[in-house]
PDB file of C-alpha atoms in Angstrom:
ATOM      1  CA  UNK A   1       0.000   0.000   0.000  1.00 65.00           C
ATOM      2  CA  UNK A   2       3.195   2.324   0.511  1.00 86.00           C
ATOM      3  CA  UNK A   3       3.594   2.213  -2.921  1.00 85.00           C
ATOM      4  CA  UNK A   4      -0.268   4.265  -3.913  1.00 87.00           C
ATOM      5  CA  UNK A   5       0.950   6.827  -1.411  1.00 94.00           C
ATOM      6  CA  UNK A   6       3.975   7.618  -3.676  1.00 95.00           C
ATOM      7  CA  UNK A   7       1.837   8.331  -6.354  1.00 96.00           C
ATOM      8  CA  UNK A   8      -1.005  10.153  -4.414  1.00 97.00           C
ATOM      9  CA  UNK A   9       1.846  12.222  -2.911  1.00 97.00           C
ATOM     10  CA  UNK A  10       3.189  13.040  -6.685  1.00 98.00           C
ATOM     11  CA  UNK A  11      -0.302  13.935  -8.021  1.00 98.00           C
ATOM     12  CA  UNK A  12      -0.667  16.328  -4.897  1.00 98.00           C
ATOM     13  CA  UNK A  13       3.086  18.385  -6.066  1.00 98.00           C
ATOM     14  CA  UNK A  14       2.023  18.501  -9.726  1.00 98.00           C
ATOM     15  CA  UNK A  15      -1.215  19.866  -8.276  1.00 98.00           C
ATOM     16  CA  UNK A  16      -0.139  22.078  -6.188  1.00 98.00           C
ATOM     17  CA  UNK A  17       3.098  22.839  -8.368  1.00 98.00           C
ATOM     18  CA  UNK A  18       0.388  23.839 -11.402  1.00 98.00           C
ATOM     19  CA  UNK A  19      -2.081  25.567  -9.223  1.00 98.00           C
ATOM     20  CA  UNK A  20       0.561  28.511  -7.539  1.00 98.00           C
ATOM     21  CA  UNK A  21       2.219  28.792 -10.995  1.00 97.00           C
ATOM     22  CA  UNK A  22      -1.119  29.718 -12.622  1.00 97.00           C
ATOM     23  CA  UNK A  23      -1.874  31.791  -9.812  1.00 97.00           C
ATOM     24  CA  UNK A  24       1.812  33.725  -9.769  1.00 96.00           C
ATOM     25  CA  UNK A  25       2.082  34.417 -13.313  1.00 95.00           C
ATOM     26  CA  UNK A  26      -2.273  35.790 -13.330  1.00 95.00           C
ATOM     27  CA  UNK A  27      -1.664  37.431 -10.016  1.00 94.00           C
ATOM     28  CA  UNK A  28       1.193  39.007  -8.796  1.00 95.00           C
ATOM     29  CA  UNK A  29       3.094  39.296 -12.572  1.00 94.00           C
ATOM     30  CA  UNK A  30      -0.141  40.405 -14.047  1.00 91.00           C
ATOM     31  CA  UNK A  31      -0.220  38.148 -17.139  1.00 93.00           C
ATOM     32  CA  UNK A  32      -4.212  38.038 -17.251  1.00 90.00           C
ATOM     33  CA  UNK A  33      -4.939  39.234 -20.642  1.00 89.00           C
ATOM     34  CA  UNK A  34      -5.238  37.427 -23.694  1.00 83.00           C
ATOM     35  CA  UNK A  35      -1.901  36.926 -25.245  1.00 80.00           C
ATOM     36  CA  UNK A  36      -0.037  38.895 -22.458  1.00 87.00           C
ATOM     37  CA  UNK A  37       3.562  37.942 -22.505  1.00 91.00           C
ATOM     38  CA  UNK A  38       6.902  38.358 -20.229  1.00 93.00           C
ATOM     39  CA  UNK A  39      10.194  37.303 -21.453  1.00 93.00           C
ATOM     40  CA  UNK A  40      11.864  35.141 -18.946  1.00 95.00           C
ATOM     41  CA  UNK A  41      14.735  33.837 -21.262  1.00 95.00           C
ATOM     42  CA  UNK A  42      15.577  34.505 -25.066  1.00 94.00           C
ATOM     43  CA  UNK A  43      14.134  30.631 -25.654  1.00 95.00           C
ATOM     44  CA  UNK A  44      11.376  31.152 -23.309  1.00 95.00           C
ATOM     45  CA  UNK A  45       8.367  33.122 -22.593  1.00 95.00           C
ATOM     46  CA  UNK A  46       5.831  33.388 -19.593  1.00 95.00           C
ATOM     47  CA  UNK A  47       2.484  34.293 -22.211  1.00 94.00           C
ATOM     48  CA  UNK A  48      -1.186  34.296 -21.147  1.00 95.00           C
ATOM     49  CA  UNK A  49      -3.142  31.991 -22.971  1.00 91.00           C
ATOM     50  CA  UNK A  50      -7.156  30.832 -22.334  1.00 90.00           C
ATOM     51  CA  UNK A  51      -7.090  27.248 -24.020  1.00 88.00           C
ATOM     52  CA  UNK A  52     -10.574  26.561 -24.300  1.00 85.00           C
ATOM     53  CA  UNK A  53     -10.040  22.839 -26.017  1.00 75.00           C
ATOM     54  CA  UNK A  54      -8.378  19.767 -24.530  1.00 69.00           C
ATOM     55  CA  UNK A  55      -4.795  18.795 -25.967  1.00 62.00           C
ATOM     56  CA  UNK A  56      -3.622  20.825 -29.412  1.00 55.00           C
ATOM     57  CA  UNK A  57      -6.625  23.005 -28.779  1.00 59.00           C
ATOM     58  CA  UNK A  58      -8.721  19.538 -30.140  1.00 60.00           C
ATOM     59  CA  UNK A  59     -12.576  19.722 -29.041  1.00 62.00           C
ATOM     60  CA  UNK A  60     -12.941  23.428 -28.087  1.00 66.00           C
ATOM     61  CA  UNK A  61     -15.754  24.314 -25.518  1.00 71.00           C
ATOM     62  CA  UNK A  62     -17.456  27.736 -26.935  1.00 74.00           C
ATOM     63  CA  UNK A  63     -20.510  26.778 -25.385  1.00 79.00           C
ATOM     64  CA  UNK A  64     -21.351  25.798 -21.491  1.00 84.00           C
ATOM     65  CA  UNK A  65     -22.572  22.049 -22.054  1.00 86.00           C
ATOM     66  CA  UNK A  66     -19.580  21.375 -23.817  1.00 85.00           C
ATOM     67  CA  UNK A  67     -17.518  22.590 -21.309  1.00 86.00           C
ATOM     68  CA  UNK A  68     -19.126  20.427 -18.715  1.00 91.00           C
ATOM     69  CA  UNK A  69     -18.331  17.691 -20.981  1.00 88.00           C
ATOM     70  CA  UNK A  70     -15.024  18.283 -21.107  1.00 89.00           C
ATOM     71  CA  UNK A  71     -15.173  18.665 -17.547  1.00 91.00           C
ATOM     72  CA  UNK A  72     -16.765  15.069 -17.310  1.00 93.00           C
ATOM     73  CA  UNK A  73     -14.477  13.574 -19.646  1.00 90.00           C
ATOM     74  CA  UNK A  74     -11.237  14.541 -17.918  1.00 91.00           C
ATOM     75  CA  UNK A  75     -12.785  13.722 -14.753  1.00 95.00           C
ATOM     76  CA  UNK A  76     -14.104   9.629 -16.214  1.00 96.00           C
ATOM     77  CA  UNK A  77     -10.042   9.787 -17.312  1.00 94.00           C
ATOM     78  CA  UNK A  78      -8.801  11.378 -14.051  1.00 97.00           C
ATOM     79  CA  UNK A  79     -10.654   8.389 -11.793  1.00 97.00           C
ATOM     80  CA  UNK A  80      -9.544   5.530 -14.558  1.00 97.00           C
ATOM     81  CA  UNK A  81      -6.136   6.599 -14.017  1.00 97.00           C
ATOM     82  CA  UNK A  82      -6.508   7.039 -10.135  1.00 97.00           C
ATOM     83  CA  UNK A  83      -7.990   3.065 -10.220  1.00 97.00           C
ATOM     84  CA  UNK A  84      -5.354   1.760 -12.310  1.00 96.00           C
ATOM     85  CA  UNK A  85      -2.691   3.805 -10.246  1.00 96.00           C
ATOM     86  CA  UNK A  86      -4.136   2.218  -6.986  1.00 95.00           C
ATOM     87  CA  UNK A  87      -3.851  -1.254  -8.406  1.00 94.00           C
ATOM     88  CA  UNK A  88       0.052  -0.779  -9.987  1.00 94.00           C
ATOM     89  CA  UNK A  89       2.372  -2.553  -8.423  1.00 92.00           C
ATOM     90  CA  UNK A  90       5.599  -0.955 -10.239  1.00 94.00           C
ATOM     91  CA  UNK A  91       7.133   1.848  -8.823  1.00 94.00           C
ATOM     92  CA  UNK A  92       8.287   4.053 -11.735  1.00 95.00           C
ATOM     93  CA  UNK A  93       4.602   3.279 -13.315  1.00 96.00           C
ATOM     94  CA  UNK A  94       2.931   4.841 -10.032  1.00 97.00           C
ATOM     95  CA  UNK A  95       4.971   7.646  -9.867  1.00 97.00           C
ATOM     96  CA  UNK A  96       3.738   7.943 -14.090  1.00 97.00           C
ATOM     97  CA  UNK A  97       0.414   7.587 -13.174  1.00 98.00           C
ATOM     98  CA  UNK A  98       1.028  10.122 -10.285  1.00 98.00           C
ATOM     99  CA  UNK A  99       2.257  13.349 -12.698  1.00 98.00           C
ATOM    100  CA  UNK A 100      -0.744  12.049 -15.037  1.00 97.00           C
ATOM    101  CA  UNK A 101      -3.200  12.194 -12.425  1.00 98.00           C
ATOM    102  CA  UNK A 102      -2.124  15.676 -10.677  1.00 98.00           C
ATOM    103  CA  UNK A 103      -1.603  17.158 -14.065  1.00 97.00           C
ATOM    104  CA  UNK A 104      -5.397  16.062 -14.878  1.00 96.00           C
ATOM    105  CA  UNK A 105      -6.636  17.824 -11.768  1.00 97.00           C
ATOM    106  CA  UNK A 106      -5.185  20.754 -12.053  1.00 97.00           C
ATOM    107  CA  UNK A 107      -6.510  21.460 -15.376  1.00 95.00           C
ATOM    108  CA  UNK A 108     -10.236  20.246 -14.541  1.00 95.00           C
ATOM    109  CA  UNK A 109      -9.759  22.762 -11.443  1.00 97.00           C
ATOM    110  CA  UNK A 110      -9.165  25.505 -14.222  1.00 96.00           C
ATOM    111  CA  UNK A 111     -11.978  24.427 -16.148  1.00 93.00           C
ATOM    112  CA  UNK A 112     -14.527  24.042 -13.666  1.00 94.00           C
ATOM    113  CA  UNK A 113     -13.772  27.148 -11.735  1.00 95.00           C
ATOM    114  CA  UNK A 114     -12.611  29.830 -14.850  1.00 93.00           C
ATOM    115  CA  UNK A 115     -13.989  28.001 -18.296  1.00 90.00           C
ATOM    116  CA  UNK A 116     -11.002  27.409 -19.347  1.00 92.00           C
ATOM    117  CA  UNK A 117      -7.026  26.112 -18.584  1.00 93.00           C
ATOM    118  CA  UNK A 118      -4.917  28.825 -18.049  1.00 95.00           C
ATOM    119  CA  UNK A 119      -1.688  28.110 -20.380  1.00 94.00           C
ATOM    120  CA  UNK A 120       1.485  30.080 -19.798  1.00 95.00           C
ATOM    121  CA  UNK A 121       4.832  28.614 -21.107  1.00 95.00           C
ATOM    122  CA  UNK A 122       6.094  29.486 -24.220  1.00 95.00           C
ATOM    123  CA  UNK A 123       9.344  28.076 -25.420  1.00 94.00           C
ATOM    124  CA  UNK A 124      10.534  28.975 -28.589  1.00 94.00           C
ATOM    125  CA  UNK A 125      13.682  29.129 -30.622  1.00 93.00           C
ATOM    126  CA  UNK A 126      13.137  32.553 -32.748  1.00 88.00           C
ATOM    127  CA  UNK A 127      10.242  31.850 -34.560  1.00 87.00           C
ATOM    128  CA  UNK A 128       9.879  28.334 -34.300  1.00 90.00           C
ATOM    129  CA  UNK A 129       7.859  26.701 -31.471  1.00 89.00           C
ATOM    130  CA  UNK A 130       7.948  23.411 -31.168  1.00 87.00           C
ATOM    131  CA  UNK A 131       4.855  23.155 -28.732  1.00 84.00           C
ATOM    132  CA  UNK A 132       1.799  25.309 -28.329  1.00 88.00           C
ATOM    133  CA  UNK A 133       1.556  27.232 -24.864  1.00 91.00           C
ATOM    134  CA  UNK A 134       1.600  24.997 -22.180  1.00 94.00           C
ATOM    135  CA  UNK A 135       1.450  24.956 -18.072  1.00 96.00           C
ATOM    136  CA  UNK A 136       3.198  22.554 -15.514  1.00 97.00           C
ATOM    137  CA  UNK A 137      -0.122  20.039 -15.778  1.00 96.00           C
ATOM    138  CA  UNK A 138       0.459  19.889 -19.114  1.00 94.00           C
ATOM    139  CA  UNK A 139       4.071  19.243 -19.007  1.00 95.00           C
ATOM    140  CA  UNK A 140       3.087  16.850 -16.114  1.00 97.00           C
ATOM    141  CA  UNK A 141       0.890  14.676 -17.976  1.00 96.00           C
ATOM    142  CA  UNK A 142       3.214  14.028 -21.212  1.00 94.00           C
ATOM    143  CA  UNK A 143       6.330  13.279 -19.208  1.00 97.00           C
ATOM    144  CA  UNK A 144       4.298  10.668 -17.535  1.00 97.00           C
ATOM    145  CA  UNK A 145       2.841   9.043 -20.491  1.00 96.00           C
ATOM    146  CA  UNK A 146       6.193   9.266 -21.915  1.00 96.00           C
ATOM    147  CA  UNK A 147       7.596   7.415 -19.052  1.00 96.00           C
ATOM    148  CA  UNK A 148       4.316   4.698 -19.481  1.00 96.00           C
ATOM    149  CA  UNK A 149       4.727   4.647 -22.811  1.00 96.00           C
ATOM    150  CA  UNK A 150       8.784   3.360 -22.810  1.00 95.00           C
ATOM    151  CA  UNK A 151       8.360   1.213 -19.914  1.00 94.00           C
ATOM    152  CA  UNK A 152       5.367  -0.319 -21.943  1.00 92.00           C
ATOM    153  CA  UNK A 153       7.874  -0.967 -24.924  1.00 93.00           C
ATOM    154  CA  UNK A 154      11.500  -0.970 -23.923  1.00 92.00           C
ATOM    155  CA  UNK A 155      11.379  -1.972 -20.085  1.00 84.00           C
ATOM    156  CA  UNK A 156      10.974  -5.858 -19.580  1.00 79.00           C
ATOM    157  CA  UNK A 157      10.366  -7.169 -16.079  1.00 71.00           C
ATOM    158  CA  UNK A 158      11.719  -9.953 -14.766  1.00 66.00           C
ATOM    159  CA  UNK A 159       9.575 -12.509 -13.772  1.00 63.00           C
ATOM    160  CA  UNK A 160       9.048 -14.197 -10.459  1.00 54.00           C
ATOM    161  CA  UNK A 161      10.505 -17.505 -10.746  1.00 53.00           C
ATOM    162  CA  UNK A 162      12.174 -17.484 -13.401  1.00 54.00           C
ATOM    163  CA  UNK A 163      15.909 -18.510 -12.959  1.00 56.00           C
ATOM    164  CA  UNK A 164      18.705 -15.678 -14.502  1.00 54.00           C
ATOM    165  CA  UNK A 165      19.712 -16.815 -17.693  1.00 57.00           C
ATOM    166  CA  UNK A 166      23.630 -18.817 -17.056  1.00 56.00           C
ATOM    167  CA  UNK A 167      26.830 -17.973 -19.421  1.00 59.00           C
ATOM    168  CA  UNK A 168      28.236 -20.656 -20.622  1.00 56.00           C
ATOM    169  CA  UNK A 169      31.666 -21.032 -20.020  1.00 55.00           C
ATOM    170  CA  UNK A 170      34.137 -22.113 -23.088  1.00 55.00           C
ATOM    171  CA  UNK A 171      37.122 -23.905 -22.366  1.00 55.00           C
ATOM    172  CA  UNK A 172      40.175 -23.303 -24.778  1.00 51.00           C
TER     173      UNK A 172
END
């Protein structure tokens, strides 16, 4: 059971993580206007941006149903991933499921409370960005898929029981 606290503890820093960055750069830096910006870095950009859709500004609530939809949707994905993190048994997989899960709440909090996620990093290299505005939930949620994602396809776990394989020995 230690192992689910890991990953309830992550999802509560990536929660909490997302949730005072949002409120830093909307309160005390200001950046609470449509396209409001701040450079921070010549790569990188604090820029205010109200992302009514889900990922890649995909399914855009203009309307209050679908907003509550979205709402409902993250939340059905939030609680899958909260039951299959409560039934891992794989360390580095709960601790996924953990930046997943926070990241997940912090943007439904946005949504249910404002209409909309509150988006704020910008990095770029001159023109070119190589990801649409994005906050720590965001970032949260695609590092831990990432991590899912190669364990699913690159990690193998040993088994229980099954003996190491032996090196055979050549004598010259």
């Amino acid at each position: 059971m230690k192992i689910r606290w890991i990953g309830l503890l992550v999802a509560a820093l990536v929660f909490l993580i997302d949730q005072g960055t949002k409120y830093y750069v909307t309160g005390p830096l200001g950046l609470n206007v449509q396209d409001a910006s701040l450079t921070v870095l010549p790569i990188f950009d604090l820029r205010f941006v109200k992302n009514v859709g889900v990922s890649l500004g995909l399914l855009p609530a203009t309307g209050a149903t679908m907003r509550w939809l979205l709402v409902a949707l993250t939340g059905g994905i939030a609680l899958g991933v909260l039951w299959w993190m409560m039934r891992e048994k794989k360390t580095p997989d709960v601790i996924a499921l953990g930046l997943v899960l926070g990241g997940a709440l912090g943007n439904i909090l946005d949504r249910t409370r404002l209409g909309y996620v509150v988006d704020f990093a910008d990095l770029h290299f001159g023109e070119w960005r190589p990801f649409l505005v994005f906050n720590v939930a965001d970032a949260a949620i695609t590092i831990g898929v990432l991590i899912l994602l190669i364990r699913a396809l690159f990690v193998r776990d040993k088994r229980a029981g099954t003996p190491a394989p032996v090196e055979n020995e050549v004598n010259a």
